[in-house]
Short mmCIF file of C-alpha atoms in Angstrom, two decimals:
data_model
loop_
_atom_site.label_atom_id
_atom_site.label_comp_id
_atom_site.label_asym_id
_atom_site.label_seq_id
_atom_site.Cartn_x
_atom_site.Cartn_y
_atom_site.Cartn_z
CA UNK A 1115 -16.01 21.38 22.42
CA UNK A 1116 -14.99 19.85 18.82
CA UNK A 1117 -11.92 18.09 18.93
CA UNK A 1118 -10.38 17.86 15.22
CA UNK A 1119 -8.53 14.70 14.26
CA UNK A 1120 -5.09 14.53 12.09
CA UNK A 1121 -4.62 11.18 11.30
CA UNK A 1122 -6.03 12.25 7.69
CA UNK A 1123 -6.63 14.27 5.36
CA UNK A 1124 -10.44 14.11 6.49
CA UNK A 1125 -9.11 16.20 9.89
CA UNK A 1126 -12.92 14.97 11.09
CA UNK A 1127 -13.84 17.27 13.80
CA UNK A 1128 -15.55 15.21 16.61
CA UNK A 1129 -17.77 16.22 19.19
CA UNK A 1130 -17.99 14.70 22.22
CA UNK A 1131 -18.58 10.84 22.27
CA UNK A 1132 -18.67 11.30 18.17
CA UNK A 1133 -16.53 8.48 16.38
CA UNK A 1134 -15.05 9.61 12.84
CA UNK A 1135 -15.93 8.18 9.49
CA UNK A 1136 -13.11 5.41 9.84
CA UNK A 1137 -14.89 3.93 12.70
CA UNK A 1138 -12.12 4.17 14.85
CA UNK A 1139 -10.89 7.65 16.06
CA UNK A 1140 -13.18 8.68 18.79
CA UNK A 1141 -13.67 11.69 21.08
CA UNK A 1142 -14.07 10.53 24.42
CA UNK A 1143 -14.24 12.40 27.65
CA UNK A 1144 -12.07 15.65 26.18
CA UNK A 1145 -9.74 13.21 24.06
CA UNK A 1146 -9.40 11.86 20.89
CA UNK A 1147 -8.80 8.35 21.10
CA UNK A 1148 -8.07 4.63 19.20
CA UNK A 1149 -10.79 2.68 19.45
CA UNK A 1150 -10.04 -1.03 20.26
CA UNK A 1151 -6.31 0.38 20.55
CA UNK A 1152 -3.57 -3.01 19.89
CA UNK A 1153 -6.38 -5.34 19.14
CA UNK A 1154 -5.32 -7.27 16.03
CA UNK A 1155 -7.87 -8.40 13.26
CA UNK A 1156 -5.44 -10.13 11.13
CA UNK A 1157 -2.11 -11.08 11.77
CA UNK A 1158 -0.06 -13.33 9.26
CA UNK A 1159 3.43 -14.31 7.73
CA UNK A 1160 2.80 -13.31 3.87
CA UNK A 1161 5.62 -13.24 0.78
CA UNK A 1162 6.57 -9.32 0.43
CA UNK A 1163 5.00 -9.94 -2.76
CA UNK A 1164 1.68 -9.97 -1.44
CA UNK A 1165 1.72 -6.33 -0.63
CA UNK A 1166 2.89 -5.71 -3.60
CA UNK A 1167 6.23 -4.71 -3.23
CA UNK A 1168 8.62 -6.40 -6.15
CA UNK A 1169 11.86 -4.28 -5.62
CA UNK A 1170 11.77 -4.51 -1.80
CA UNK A 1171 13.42 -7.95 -0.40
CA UNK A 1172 11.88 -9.40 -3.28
CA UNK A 1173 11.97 -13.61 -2.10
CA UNK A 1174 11.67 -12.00 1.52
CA UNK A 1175 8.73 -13.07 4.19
CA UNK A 1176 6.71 -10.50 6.19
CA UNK A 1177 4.86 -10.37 9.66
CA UNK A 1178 1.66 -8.54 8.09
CA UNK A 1179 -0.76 -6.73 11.14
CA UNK A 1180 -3.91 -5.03 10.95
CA UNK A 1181 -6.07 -3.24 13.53
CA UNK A 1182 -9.97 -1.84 12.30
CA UNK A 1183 -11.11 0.71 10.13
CA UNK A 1184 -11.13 2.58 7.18
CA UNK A 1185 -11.41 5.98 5.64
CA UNK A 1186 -12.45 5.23 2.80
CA UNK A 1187 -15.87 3.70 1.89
CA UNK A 1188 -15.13 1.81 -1.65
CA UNK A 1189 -17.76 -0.18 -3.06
CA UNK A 1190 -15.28 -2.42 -4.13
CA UNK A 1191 -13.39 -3.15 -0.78
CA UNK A 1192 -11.08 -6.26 -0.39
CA UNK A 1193 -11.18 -6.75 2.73
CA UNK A 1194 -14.40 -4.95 4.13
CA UNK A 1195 -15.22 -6.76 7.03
CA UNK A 1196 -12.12 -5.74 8.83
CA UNK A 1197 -12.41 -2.01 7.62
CA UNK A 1198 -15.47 -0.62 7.21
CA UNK A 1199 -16.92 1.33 9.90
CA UNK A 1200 -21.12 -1.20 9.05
CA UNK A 1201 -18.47 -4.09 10.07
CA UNK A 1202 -16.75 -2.70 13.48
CA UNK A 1203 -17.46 -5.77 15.68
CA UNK A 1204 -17.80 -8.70 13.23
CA UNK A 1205 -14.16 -9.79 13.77
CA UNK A 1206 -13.50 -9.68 17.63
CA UNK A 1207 -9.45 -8.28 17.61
CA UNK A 1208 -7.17 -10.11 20.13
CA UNK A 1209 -4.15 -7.74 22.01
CA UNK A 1210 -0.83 -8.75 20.88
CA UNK A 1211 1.63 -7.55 23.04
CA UNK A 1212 4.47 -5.40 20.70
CA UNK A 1213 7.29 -7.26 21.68
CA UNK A 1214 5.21 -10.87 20.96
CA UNK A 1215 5.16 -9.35 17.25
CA UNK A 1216 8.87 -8.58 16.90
CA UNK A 1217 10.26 -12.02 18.47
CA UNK A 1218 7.83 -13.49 15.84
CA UNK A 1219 8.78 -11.65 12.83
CA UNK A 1220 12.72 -13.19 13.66
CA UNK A 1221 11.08 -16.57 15.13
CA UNK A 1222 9.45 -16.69 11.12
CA UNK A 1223 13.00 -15.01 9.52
CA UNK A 1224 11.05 -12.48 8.56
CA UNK A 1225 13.34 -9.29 7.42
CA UNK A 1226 10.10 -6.89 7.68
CA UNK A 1227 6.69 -6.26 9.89
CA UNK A 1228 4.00 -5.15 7.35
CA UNK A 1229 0.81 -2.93 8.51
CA UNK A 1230 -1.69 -4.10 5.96
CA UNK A 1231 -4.86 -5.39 4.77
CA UNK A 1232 -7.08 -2.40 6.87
CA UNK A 1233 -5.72 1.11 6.76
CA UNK A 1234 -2.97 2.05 8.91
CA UNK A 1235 -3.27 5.55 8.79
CA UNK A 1236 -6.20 5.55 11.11
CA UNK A 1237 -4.67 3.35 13.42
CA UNK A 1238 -1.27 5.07 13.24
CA UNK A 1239 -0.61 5.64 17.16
CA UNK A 1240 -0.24 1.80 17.38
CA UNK A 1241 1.36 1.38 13.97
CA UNK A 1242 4.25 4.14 14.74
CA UNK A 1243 4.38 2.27 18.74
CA UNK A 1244 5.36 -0.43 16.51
CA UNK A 1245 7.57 0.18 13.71
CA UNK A 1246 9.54 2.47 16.51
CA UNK A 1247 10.17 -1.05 18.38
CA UNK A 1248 10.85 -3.32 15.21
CA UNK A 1249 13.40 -0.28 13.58
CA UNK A 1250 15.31 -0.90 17.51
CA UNK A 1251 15.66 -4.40 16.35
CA UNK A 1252 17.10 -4.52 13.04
CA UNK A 1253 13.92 -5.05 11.68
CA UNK A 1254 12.74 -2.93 8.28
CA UNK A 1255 8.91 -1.33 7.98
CA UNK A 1256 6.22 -1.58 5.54
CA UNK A 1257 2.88 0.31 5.41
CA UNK A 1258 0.17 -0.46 2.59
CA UNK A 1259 -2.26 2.04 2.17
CA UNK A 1260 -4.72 3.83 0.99
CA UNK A 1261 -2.19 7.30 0.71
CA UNK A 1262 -4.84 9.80 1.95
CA UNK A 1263 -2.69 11.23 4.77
CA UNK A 1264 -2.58 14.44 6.52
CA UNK A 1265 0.58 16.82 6.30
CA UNK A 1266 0.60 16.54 10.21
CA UNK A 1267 0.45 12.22 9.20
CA UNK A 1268 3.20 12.50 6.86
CA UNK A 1269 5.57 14.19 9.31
CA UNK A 1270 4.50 11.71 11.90
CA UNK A 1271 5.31 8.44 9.62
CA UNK A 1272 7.79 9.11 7.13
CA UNK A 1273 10.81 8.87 9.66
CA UNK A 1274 9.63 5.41 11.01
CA UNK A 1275 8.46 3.45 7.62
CA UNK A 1276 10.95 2.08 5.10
CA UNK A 1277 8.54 0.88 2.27
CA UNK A 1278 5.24 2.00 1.41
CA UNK A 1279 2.85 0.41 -1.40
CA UNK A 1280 -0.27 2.87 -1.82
CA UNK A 1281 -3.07 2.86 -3.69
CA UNK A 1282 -3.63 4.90 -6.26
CA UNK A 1283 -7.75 4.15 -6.97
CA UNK A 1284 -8.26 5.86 -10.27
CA UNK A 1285 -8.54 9.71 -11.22
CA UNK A 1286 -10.84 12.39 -8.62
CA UNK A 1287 -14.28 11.28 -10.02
CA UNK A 1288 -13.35 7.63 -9.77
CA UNK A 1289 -13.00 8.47 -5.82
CA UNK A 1290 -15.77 10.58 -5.74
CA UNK A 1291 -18.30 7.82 -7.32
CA UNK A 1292 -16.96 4.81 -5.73
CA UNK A 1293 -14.45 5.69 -2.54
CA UNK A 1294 -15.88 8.10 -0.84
CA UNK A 1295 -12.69 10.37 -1.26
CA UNK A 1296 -10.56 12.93 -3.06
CA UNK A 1297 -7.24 11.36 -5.36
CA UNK A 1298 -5.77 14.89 -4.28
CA UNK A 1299 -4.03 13.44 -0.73
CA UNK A 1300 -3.11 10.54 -2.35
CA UNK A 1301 -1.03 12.52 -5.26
CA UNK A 1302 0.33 14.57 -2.90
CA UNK A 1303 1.47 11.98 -0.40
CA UNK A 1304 3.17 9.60 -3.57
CA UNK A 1305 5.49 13.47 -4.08
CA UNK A 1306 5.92 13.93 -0.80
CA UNK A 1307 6.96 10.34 -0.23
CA UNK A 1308 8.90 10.29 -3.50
CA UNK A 1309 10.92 13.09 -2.20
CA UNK A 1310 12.03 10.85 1.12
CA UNK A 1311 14.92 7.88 0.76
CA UNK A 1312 11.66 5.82 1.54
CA UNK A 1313 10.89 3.11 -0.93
CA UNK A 1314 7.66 3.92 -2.90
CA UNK A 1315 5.54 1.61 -4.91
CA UNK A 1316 2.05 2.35 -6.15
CA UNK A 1317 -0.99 -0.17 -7.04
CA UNK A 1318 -4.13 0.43 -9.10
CA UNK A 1319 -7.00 -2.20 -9.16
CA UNK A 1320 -8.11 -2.22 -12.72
CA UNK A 1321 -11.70 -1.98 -13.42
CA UNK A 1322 -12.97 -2.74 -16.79
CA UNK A 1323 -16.27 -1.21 -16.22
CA UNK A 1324 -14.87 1.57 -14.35
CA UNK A 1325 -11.40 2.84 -15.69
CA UNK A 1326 -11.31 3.80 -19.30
CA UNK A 1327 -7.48 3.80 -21.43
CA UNK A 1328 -7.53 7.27 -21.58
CA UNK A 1329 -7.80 7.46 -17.28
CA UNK A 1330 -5.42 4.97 -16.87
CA UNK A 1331 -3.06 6.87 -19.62
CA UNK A 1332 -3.48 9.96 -17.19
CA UNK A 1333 -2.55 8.49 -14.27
CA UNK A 1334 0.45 7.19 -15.40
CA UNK A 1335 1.96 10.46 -16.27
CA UNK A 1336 0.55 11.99 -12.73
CA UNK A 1337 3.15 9.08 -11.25
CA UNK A 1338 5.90 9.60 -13.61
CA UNK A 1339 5.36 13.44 -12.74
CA UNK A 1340 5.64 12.26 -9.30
CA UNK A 1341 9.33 10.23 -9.51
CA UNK A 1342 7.16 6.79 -9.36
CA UNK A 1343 9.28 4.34 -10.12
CA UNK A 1344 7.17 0.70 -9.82
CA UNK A 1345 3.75 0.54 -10.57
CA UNK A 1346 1.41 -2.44 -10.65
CA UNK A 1347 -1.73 -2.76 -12.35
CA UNK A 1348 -4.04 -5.16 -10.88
CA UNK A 1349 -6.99 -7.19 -11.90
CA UNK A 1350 -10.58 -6.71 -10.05
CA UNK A 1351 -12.36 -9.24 -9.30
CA UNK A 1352 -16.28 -9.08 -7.75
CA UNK A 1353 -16.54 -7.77 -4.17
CA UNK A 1354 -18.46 -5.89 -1.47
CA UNK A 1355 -20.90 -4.34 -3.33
CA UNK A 1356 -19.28 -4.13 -6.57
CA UNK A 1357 -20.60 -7.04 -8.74
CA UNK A 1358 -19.22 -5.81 -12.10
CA UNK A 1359 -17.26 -8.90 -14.22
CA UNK A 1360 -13.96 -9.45 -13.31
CA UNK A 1361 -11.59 -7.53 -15.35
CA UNK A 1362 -10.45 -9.80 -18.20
CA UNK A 1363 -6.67 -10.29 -19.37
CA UNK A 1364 -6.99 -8.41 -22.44
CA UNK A 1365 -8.37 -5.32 -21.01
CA UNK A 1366 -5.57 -5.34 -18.53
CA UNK A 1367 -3.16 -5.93 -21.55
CA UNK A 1368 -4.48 -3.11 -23.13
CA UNK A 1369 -3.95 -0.67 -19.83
CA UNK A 1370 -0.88 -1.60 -19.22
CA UNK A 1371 0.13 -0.54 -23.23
CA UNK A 1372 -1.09 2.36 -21.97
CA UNK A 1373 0.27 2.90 -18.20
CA UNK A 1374 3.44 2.57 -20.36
CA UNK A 1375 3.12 5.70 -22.07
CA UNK A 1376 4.07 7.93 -18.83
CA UNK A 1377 7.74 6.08 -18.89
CA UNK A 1378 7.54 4.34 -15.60
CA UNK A 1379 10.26 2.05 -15.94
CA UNK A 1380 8.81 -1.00 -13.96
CA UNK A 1381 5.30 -2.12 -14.59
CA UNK A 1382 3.24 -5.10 -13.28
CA UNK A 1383 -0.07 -6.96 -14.35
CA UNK A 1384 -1.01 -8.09 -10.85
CA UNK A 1385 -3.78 -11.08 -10.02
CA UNK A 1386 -2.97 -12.39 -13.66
CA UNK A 1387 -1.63 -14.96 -15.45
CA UNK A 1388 0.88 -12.50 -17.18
CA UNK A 1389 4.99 -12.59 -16.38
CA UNK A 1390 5.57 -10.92 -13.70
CA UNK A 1391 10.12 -10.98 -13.70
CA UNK A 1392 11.96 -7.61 -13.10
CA UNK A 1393 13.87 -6.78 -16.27
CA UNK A 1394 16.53 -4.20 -17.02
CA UNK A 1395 14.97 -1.26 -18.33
CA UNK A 1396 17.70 -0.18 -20.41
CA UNK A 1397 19.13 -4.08 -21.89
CA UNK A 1398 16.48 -5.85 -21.16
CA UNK A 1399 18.01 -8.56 -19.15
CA UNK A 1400 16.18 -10.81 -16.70
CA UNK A 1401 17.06 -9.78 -13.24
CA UNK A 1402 14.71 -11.24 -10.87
CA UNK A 1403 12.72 -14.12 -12.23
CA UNK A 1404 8.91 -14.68 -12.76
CA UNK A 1405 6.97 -14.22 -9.49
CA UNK A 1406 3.86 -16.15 -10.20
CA UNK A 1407 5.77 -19.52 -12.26
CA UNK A 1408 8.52 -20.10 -9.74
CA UNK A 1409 10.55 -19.78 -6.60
CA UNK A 1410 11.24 -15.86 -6.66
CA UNK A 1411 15.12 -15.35 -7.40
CA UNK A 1412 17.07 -12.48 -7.56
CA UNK A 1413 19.95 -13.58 -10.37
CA UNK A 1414 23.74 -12.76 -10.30
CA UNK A 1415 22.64 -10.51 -13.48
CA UNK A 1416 21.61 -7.73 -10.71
CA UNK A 1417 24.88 -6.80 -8.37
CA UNK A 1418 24.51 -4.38 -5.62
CA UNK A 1419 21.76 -2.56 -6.91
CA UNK A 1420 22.27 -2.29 -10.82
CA UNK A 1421 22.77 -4.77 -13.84
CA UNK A 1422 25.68 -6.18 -14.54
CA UNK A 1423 25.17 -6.74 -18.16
CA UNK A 1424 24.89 -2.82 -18.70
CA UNK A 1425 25.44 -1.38 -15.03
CA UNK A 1426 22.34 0.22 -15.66
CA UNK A 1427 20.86 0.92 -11.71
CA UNK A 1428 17.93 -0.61 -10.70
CA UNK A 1429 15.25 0.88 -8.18
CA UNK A 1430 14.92 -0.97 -5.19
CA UNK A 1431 16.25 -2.43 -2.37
CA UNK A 1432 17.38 -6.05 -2.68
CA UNK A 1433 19.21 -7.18 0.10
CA UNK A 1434 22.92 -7.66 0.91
#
């Protein structure tokens, strides 16, 4: 009998002793199961920055955790060896027990726990055992990801996770060619997730070679459609099995003069050399400074959530 999995928006349907494509969901002996279940393959303290997530305790550290797997198969992977399903082994993961996590996150003052770098929806049994035990202890919850969740997913997470940073790859033949996937779950999820008090930003990795003005032009207008409020457009660089030329600054200039065309008030040139402060959107003043130059500040110019130049409020959440 064919057990079918929900953790996505795959809902693989496994036979017995079958493992799904993320290398990790498993039918085993009339169950579906998490492989390797609490083993950790990375854990770290990172700036919330890293994520990215600018308007979310920007200046703030985070206890960042990652089991295996993927479901996703890009070509261009970041970090491949800890997600993808030809790599299941290489890095032996090492139980952490939950509570060791939380009494480090305070130990290392840090305001957040972060499932990241692999893809937490398909080890979201552990992440949700998790964020249920860090949201007992004052502690607030992050999830980067790749956004291709399942309705059943959705209902399951949204309750538990305070910020989410997903990634938005390009438009449905981008994901066909080069992911392995469909951009339709991860549209959906950004307006469902919109919808929620939940704090949404949304990353694209800029290909030169891949993502033309006029896709990148789209895409911004699907995520002002969708409520998005930050955005960051990031440089590629050569990985996995994509060996294209890194994206160069200009080309990035040029897509973010055109991300700006769908009105999305806060916009970011990520892995580049360009400033990367929060300004007002309506006055223009400088409200958090320069995140790549300096110590990351939030200035007395933004007061409890809005500037106080022009009183003008600002998305985010930026501490007491």
């Amino acid at each position: 009998m064919k057990l079918r999995c929900d953790f996505c928006y795959r809902h693989c349907q496994l036979e017995e002793g079958q493992t799904g494509l993320c290398g990790v969901r498993t039918h085993k002996e009339g169950k579906l199961i998490t492989s390797g279940y609490g083993a950790l393959v990375s854990l770290a303290v990172d700036p919330v920055e890293k994520k990215p997530l600018y308007h979310f305790l920007p200046g703030s550290r985070t206890m960042s955790i990652a089991m295996f797997g993927c479901n996703l198969t890009c070509q261009f992977c970041q970090n491949y060896l800890i997600s993808q399903s030809d790599f299941a082994g290489v890095i032996a993961g090492q139980p952490v027990d939950i509570q060791e996590i939380i009494d480090g996150a305070k130990d290392r003052h840090c305001p957040s726990i972060s499932f990241t770098y692999s893809e937490p929806l398909v080890w979201q049994d552990y992440m949700l055992e998790v964020a249920k035990r860090a949201k007992q202890e004052g502690l607030a919850t992050i999830m980067v990801t790749n956004g291709t969740f399942s309705e059943e997913a959705l209902a399951r997470i949204v309750p538990w996770i305070d910020a989410y940073n997903i990634d938005l790859k390009g438009d449905e033949s981008f994901y066909h060619r080069l992911c392995g996937g469909s951009d339709e779950p991860v549209l959906e999820a950004i307006r469902y997730i919109g919808r929620t008090k939940a704090h949404l930003e949304v990353t694209t990795m800029v290909m030169e070679s891949m993502h033309t003005l006029s896709m990148i032009e789209t895409l911004a207008h699907a995520l002002h459609e969708r409520g998005v409020q930050v955005w960051h457009l990031s440089r590629f660089f050569p990985n996995y099995h994509c060996t294209e030329a890194e994206t160069s600054e200009s080309f990035l200039r040029q897509a973010l003069e055109a991300a700006r065309t769908g009105s999305i008030p806060y916009i970011y040139a990520g892995n580049s050399g360009m400033d990367q402060s929060t300004y007002c959107p309506s006055c223009h003043e400088l409200l958090v400074t320069d995140r790549i130059r300096s110590s990351i500040h939030v200035l007395p110019t933004l007061k409890q959530g809005r500037c106080s130049s022009c009183r003008y409020p600002i998305y985010g959440r930026f501490g007491s």
